[in-house]
Amino acid sequence: MESSSKDRTSLHCLPVELLEMIIRLLSSTTSLKPLSTVNRVFRQLCVPFIFRTLRISCSTSGLNCLVEASHCSIAPYVKAIRYEISERIDPHQQEIIQSNRDLTSLCTSLPLFTGLDTIQLCFSSYFKPPFDWCAERMLLDGQLSFPRHVEVMATAIAAAKKYRVAIRTLIISGFYPRVLCHSRLVTDIINEAFSDVKELQLHDSPAILNFFEQCPLPQLERFEIGCYWMSVSHLERFIYAHARTIKFLHLEDIWLFRENREGNILNLTLADTKMILDSLTNIRYSGILSELTINRKIDGCYEMKESFA
């Protein structure tokens, strides 16, 4: 019994390198906050993962959080910022936009996150209390405010680039307006801001695919599109426009209508993965891509993965 207890190895006695590997694995499956309270060593090892993603909203409290985080000790650990934007119903949000407080906060804060490489713009029409009751009674202004938020973030990213902060991954979700910008000046700002992007993800934002087809994106290597009623021709034009650099394409939760004419009757059916794959023949055999994947599975694999020599 005594020898058995001596043979046990305490977690605290493991090499730091091994503990880092364990924490890295745990960070993708569970919260590290309880583990970080064990002792000082675990706290130091967990902090970079706990504060890896900073989640803020376009609100007074959210922008205050952003500014405070940029000036405190966690700033070097922030790798990604998830910026959540809703329809402009809250009067406080209207005040933020009218005073350009969001622009000021983002432009002064982003350069201080020296390890920042990912920006997530999450647009939503969800309304929090006490404004949820009027959601169906008011005109939504996302057509005007959503493009402005992209412009503001692009301006802040361009400002951060002057301090060697480069955004490599850009994720946009829930953007439904058909026009992203109305002026050449704004287009130039966006082009400059996103010139370092290597991975672009568009989820439930099909309308801006046309804009990014025209956007230079000189370093783009991976493109992911999800929750999308697929237009094969639009996707083909995007791939061809970035043929010089793009190598990886991932489709997630894609819908495609298949037309089947029988006489004067037109039947529309929702295409399965094989049908979607068949519709991408031109892209698959263009010699542009190195890899095409469709739909992630729980085990980390894909429903379909195709590699090209």
Tab-separated table of C-alpha atoms in Angstrom:
chain	number	residue	atom	x	y	z
A	1	MET	CA	0.000	0.000	0.000
A	2	GLU	CA	2.842	2.327	0.860
A	3	SER	CA	4.741	1.602	-2.359
A	4	SER	CA	1.572	2.166	-4.360
A	5	SER	CA	1.168	5.690	-3.023
A	6	LYS	CA	4.815	6.458	-3.749
A	7	ASP	CA	4.410	5.352	-7.364
A	8	ARG	CA	1.703	7.901	-7.979
A	9	THR	CA	2.842	11.016	-9.783
A	10	SER	CA	1.286	14.277	-8.706
A	11	LEU	CA	0.046	16.591	-11.441
A	12	HIS	CA	2.137	19.317	-9.831
A	13	CYS	CA	5.304	17.305	-10.411
A	14	LEU	CA	4.903	17.052	-14.171
A	15	PRO	CA	7.239	19.103	-16.401
A	16	VAL	CA	5.902	22.507	-17.406
A	17	GLU	CA	6.044	21.519	-21.086
A	18	LEU	CA	3.736	18.567	-20.431
A	19	LEU	CA	1.353	20.716	-18.400
A	20	GLU	CA	1.184	23.169	-21.300
A	21	MET	CA	0.227	20.332	-23.649
A	22	ILE	CA	-2.527	19.198	-21.269
A	23	ILE	CA	-3.898	22.721	-20.905
A	24	ARG	CA	-3.810	23.233	-24.665
A	25	LEU	CA	-5.928	20.112	-25.144
A	26	LEU	CA	-8.339	21.090	-22.374
A	27	SER	CA	-8.760	24.624	-23.729
A	28	SER	CA	-10.748	23.342	-26.706
A	29	THR	CA	-13.148	21.226	-24.663
A	30	THR	CA	-13.712	22.821	-21.271
A	31	SER	CA	-13.304	25.959	-19.211
A	32	LEU	CA	-9.855	26.539	-17.769
A	33	LYS	CA	-11.002	28.949	-15.079
A	34	PRO	CA	-11.299	26.304	-12.310
A	35	LEU	CA	-7.892	24.874	-13.224
A	36	SER	CA	-6.318	28.326	-13.136
A	37	THR	CA	-7.233	28.651	-9.443
A	38	VAL	CA	-5.210	25.597	-8.374
A	39	ASN	CA	-1.947	27.474	-7.845
A	40	ARG	CA	0.308	30.140	-9.317
A	41	VAL	CA	1.880	27.816	-11.897
A	42	PHE	CA	-1.470	26.757	-13.317
A	43	ARG	CA	-2.621	30.358	-13.314
A	44	GLN	CA	0.357	31.421	-15.411
A	45	LEU	CA	-0.137	28.529	-17.821
A	46	CYS	CA	-3.907	29.011	-18.193
A	47	VAL	CA	-4.015	32.794	-18.599
A	48	PRO	CA	-2.869	32.850	-22.273
A	49	PHE	CA	-5.693	30.459	-23.180
A	50	ILE	CA	-8.380	32.023	-20.975
A	51	PHE	CA	-7.859	35.458	-22.509
A	52	ARG	CA	-7.093	34.273	-26.025
A	53	THR	CA	-10.453	35.552	-27.311
A	54	LEU	CA	-11.904	38.842	-26.106
A	55	ARG	CA	-15.661	39.010	-26.585
A	56	ILE	CA	-17.143	42.492	-26.645
A	57	SER	CA	-20.326	44.137	-27.876
A	58	CYS	CA	-20.963	47.459	-29.530
A	59	SER	CA	-22.207	49.004	-26.299
A	60	THR	CA	-20.940	51.343	-23.629
A	61	SER	CA	-19.947	48.462	-21.355
A	62	GLY	CA	-18.428	46.513	-24.242
A	63	LEU	CA	-16.250	49.382	-25.418
A	64	ASN	CA	-15.220	50.140	-21.830
A	65	CYS	CA	-14.148	46.513	-21.488
A	66	LEU	CA	-12.133	46.772	-24.699
A	67	VAL	CA	-10.287	49.899	-23.580
A	68	GLU	CA	-9.586	48.519	-20.107
A	69	ALA	CA	-8.330	45.201	-21.499
A	70	SER	CA	-5.972	46.964	-23.894
A	71	HIS	CA	-4.256	48.707	-20.974
A	72	CYS	CA	-3.953	45.779	-18.574
A	73	SER	CA	-1.705	42.739	-18.276
A	74	ILE	CA	-3.919	40.433	-20.370
A	75	ALA	CA	-3.439	42.476	-23.558
A	76	PRO	CA	-0.458	40.445	-24.869
A	77	TYR	CA	-2.494	37.230	-24.597
A	78	VAL	CA	-5.433	38.410	-26.727
A	79	LYS	CA	-5.244	36.741	-30.139
A	80	ALA	CA	-8.833	37.234	-31.300
A	81	ILE	CA	-11.537	39.843	-30.796
A	82	ARG	CA	-15.167	38.853	-31.255
A	83	TYR	CA	-17.121	42.054	-31.894
A	84	GLU	CA	-20.885	41.589	-31.555
A	85	ILE	CA	-23.194	44.067	-33.272
A	86	SER	CA	-26.985	44.151	-33.221
A	87	GLU	CA	-29.604	46.278	-34.928
A	88	ARG	CA	-29.533	49.856	-33.684
A	89	ILE	CA	-32.485	49.886	-31.300
A	90	ASP	CA	-30.785	50.699	-28.004
A	91	PRO	CA	-30.597	54.526	-27.622
A	92	HIS	CA	-27.157	54.136	-26.047
A	93	GLN	CA	-25.929	52.423	-29.201
A	94	GLN	CA	-27.284	55.277	-31.299
A	95	GLU	CA	-25.316	57.676	-29.121
A	96	ILE	CA	-22.155	55.598	-29.595
A	97	ILE	CA	-22.517	55.718	-33.366
A	98	GLN	CA	-23.383	59.411	-33.529
A	99	SER	CA	-20.402	60.340	-31.358
A	100	ASN	CA	-18.043	57.894	-33.128
A	101	ARG	CA	-17.097	56.473	-29.761
A	102	ASP	CA	-16.774	53.006	-31.263
A	103	LEU	CA	-14.306	54.321	-33.834
A	104	THR	CA	-12.232	56.071	-31.177
A	105	SER	CA	-12.201	53.078	-28.823
A	106	LEU	CA	-11.268	50.586	-31.528
A	107	CYS	CA	-8.572	52.769	-33.096
A	108	THR	CA	-6.872	53.419	-29.755
A	109	SER	CA	-7.222	49.867	-28.403
A	110	LEU	CA	-6.391	47.517	-31.279
A	111	PRO	CA	-2.756	48.672	-31.644
A	112	LEU	CA	-2.157	47.726	-27.985
A	113	PHE	CA	-3.065	44.061	-28.541
A	114	THR	CA	0.336	43.129	-29.924
A	115	GLY	CA	-0.563	39.463	-30.497
A	116	LEU	CA	-3.914	40.105	-32.175
A	117	ASP	CA	-4.375	38.217	-35.451
A	118	THR	CA	-8.115	37.427	-35.681
A	119	ILE	CA	-11.211	39.619	-35.938
A	120	GLN	CA	-14.757	38.245	-35.771
A	121	LEU	CA	-17.594	40.559	-36.778
A	122	CYS	CA	-20.839	39.009	-35.556
A	123	PHE	CA	-23.947	40.804	-36.773
A	124	SER	CA	-27.307	39.977	-35.258
A	125	SER	CA	-30.911	41.152	-35.294
A	126	TYR	CA	-31.434	39.772	-31.786
A	127	PHE	CA	-32.828	42.268	-29.303
A	128	LYS	CA	-32.181	42.143	-25.603
A	129	PRO	CA	-34.698	43.317	-23.004
A	130	PRO	CA	-36.150	45.877	-22.630
A	131	PHE	CA	-36.202	46.392	-26.412
A	132	ASP	CA	-37.322	42.916	-27.518
A	133	TRP	CA	-41.018	43.830	-27.301
A	134	CYS	CA	-40.678	46.386	-30.110
A	135	ALA	CA	-38.586	44.252	-32.472
A	136	GLU	CA	-41.557	43.547	-34.748
A	137	ARG	CA	-42.851	47.115	-34.583
A	138	MET	CA	-39.814	49.067	-35.722
A	139	LEU	CA	-37.911	49.399	-38.970
A	140	LEU	CA	-34.498	47.810	-38.738
A	141	ASP	CA	-31.528	49.859	-39.877
A	142	GLY	CA	-28.991	47.122	-40.509
A	143	GLN	CA	-28.859	48.117	-44.170
A	144	LEU	CA	-27.178	51.355	-43.072
A	145	SER	CA	-25.519	50.579	-39.746
A	146	PHE	CA	-23.962	47.187	-40.558
A	147	PRO	CA	-21.756	48.503	-43.409
A	148	ARG	CA	-20.676	51.360	-41.163
A	149	HIS	CA	-19.479	48.898	-38.513
A	150	VAL	CA	-17.333	47.127	-41.106
A	151	GLU	CA	-15.883	50.487	-42.134
A	152	VAL	CA	-15.148	51.387	-38.501
A	153	MET	CA	-13.425	48.067	-37.822
A	154	ALA	CA	-11.447	48.337	-41.061
A	155	THR	CA	-10.280	51.818	-40.057
A	156	ALA	CA	-9.155	50.485	-36.673
A	157	ILE	CA	-7.332	47.551	-38.292
A	158	ALA	CA	-5.568	49.938	-40.662
A	159	ALA	CA	-4.499	52.018	-37.645
A	160	ALA	CA	-3.209	48.903	-35.870
A	161	LYS	CA	-1.141	47.923	-38.918
A	162	LYS	CA	1.035	50.976	-38.316
A	163	TYR	CA	2.053	49.322	-35.046
A	164	ARG	CA	2.812	45.963	-36.716
A	165	VAL	CA	-0.481	44.349	-35.704
A	166	ALA	CA	-1.564	42.242	-38.679
A	167	ILE	CA	-4.980	40.580	-38.949
A	168	ARG	CA	-4.536	37.164	-40.565
A	169	THR	CA	-8.041	35.762	-40.018
A	170	LEU	CA	-11.276	37.635	-40.718
A	171	ILE	CA	-14.656	36.125	-39.819
A	172	ILE	CA	-17.965	37.801	-40.690
A	173	SER	CA	-21.366	36.368	-39.786
A	174	GLY	CA	-24.949	37.590	-40.123
A	175	PHE	CA	-24.204	40.415	-42.578
A	176	TYR	CA	-27.260	40.732	-44.836
A	177	PRO	CA	-27.045	44.177	-46.564
A	178	ARG	CA	-26.264	43.848	-50.261
A	179	VAL	CA	-23.946	46.857	-50.349
A	180	LEU	CA	-20.878	47.011	-48.132
A	181	CYS	CA	-19.557	50.436	-49.078
A	182	HIS	CA	-20.700	53.358	-51.189
A	183	SER	CA	-17.486	55.289	-51.795
A	184	ARG	CA	-14.062	54.689	-53.246
A	185	LEU	CA	-12.453	56.050	-50.082
A	186	VAL	CA	-14.139	53.424	-47.892
A	187	THR	CA	-13.244	50.708	-50.392
A	188	ASP	CA	-9.590	51.748	-50.225
A	189	ILE	CA	-9.658	51.662	-46.407
A	190	ILE	CA	-11.134	48.154	-46.408
A	191	ASN	CA	-8.680	46.934	-49.042
A	192	GLU	CA	-5.750	48.229	-46.998
A	193	ALA	CA	-7.089	46.845	-43.712
A	194	PHE	CA	-7.653	43.336	-45.070
A	195	SER	CA	-4.465	43.095	-47.124
A	196	ASP	CA	-2.853	40.756	-44.553
A	197	VAL	CA	-5.809	38.358	-44.331
A	198	LYS	CA	-4.840	34.751	-45.027
A	199	GLU	CA	-8.130	33.172	-43.965
A	200	LEU	CA	-11.569	34.587	-44.735
A	201	GLN	CA	-14.773	33.111	-43.320
A	202	LEU	CA	-18.235	34.300	-44.356
A	203	HIS	CA	-21.179	32.775	-42.496
A	204	ASP	CA	-24.773	33.634	-43.290
A	205	SER	CA	-23.429	36.617	-45.248
A	206	PRO	CA	-23.896	35.746	-48.927
A	207	ALA	CA	-24.463	39.301	-50.118
A	208	ILE	CA	-20.874	40.423	-49.485
A	209	LEU	CA	-19.297	37.614	-51.473
A	210	ASN	CA	-19.415	39.898	-54.507
A	211	PHE	CA	-17.529	42.620	-52.639
A	212	PHE	CA	-14.734	40.286	-51.567
A	213	GLU	CA	-14.516	39.040	-55.124
A	214	GLN	CA	-13.334	42.558	-56.015
A	215	CYS	CA	-11.260	43.044	-52.845
A	216	PRO	CA	-7.558	42.326	-53.610
A	217	LEU	CA	-6.794	40.104	-50.554
A	218	PRO	CA	-3.216	39.523	-51.792
A	219	GLN	CA	-2.397	36.938	-49.092
A	220	LEU	CA	-5.644	34.947	-49.014
A	221	GLU	CA	-4.974	31.205	-48.730
A	222	ARG	CA	-8.095	29.748	-47.137
A	223	PHE	CA	-11.756	30.587	-47.726
A	224	GLU	CA	-14.707	29.242	-45.756
A	225	ILE	CA	-18.338	29.947	-46.475
A	226	GLY	CA	-21.245	28.655	-44.402
A	227	CYS	CA	-25.022	28.860	-43.968
A	228	TYR	CA	-25.253	29.814	-47.605
A	229	TRP	CA	-27.747	29.244	-50.416
A	230	MET	CA	-24.981	28.562	-52.855
A	231	SER	CA	-24.660	30.270	-56.184
A	232	VAL	CA	-22.060	28.190	-57.980
A	233	SER	CA	-21.312	30.963	-60.472
A	234	HIS	CA	-20.665	33.489	-57.671
A	235	LEU	CA	-18.389	31.060	-55.862
A	236	GLU	CA	-16.507	30.290	-59.073
A	237	ARG	CA	-15.927	33.978	-59.747
A	238	PHE	CA	-14.561	34.439	-56.222
A	239	ILE	CA	-12.167	31.496	-56.562
A	240	TYR	CA	-10.948	32.625	-59.979
A	241	ALA	CA	-10.473	36.197	-58.721
A	242	HIS	CA	-8.083	34.934	-56.019
A	243	ALA	CA	-6.596	32.059	-57.993
A	244	ARG	CA	-3.042	33.278	-57.459
A	245	THR	CA	-3.055	32.652	-53.698
A	246	ILE	CA	-6.100	30.646	-52.583
A	247	LYS	CA	-5.453	26.971	-51.854
A	248	PHE	CA	-8.115	25.786	-49.421
A	249	LEU	CA	-11.911	25.938	-49.696
A	250	HIS	CA	-14.312	24.792	-46.986
A	251	LEU	CA	-18.104	24.679	-47.303
A	252	GLU	CA	-20.157	24.419	-44.111
A	253	ASP	CA	-23.905	23.875	-44.033
A	254	ILE	CA	-24.389	24.786	-47.687
A	255	TRP	CA	-27.752	24.606	-49.449
A	256	LEU	CA	-28.129	24.126	-53.175
A	257	PHE	CA	-31.348	23.757	-55.137
A	258	ARG	CA	-31.281	21.175	-57.882
A	259	GLU	CA	-33.557	21.723	-60.854
A	260	ASN	CA	-35.132	18.748	-62.560
A	261	ARG	CA	-37.440	19.459	-65.486
A	262	GLU	CA	-39.957	16.856	-66.548
A	263	GLY	CA	-41.990	18.214	-69.398
A	264	ASN	CA	-43.569	21.433	-68.191
A	265	ILE	CA	-42.973	20.613	-64.520
A	266	LEU	CA	-40.006	22.040	-62.613
A	267	ASN	CA	-39.007	20.066	-59.510
A	268	LEU	CA	-36.732	21.700	-56.948
A	269	THR	CA	-34.906	19.456	-54.497
A	270	LEU	CA	-32.326	20.260	-51.838
A	271	ALA	CA	-28.978	18.935	-53.025
A	272	ASP	CA	-26.966	16.559	-50.854
A	273	THR	CA	-23.183	16.606	-50.432
A	274	LYS	CA	-22.581	14.563	-53.577
A	275	MET	CA	-24.727	16.900	-55.659
A	276	ILE	CA	-22.896	19.906	-54.243
A	277	LEU	CA	-19.594	18.249	-55.062
A	278	ASP	CA	-20.719	17.559	-58.624
A	279	SER	CA	-21.752	21.193	-59.053
A	280	LEU	CA	-18.191	22.288	-58.210
A	281	THR	CA	-16.581	20.399	-61.087
A	282	ASN	CA	-15.090	23.523	-62.653
A	283	ILE	CA	-13.505	24.601	-59.368
A	284	ARG	CA	-12.273	21.116	-58.477
A	285	TYR	CA	-10.488	20.590	-61.782
A	286	SER	CA	-9.272	24.141	-62.286
A	287	GLY	CA	-5.872	23.385	-60.774
A	288	ILE	CA	-6.281	26.238	-58.296
A	289	LEU	CA	-7.122	24.460	-55.037
A	290	SER	CA	-4.991	22.128	-52.961
A	291	GLU	CA	-7.878	20.973	-50.785
A	292	LEU	CA	-11.678	21.062	-50.684
A	293	THR	CA	-13.637	20.117	-47.562
A	294	ILE	CA	-17.350	20.015	-46.786
A	295	ASN	CA	-19.021	19.996	-43.333
A	296	ARG	CA	-17.071	19.361	-40.137
A	297	LYS	CA	-17.931	16.337	-38.029
A	298	ILE	CA	-17.887	16.053	-34.245
A	299	ASP	CA	-14.698	13.995	-34.300
A	300	GLY	CA	-12.823	16.769	-36.101
A	301	CYS	CA	-12.948	15.091	-39.501
A	302	TYR	CA	-14.985	16.182	-42.520
A	303	GLU	CA	-18.018	14.768	-44.251
A	304	MET	CA	-16.026	15.100	-47.450
A	305	LYS	CA	-12.366	15.907	-48.012
A	306	GLU	CA	-10.704	16.037	-51.391
A	307	SER	CA	-7.041	16.821	-51.983
A	308	PHE	CA	-5.570	17.844	-55.301
A	309	ALA	CA	-2.042	17.144	-56.463
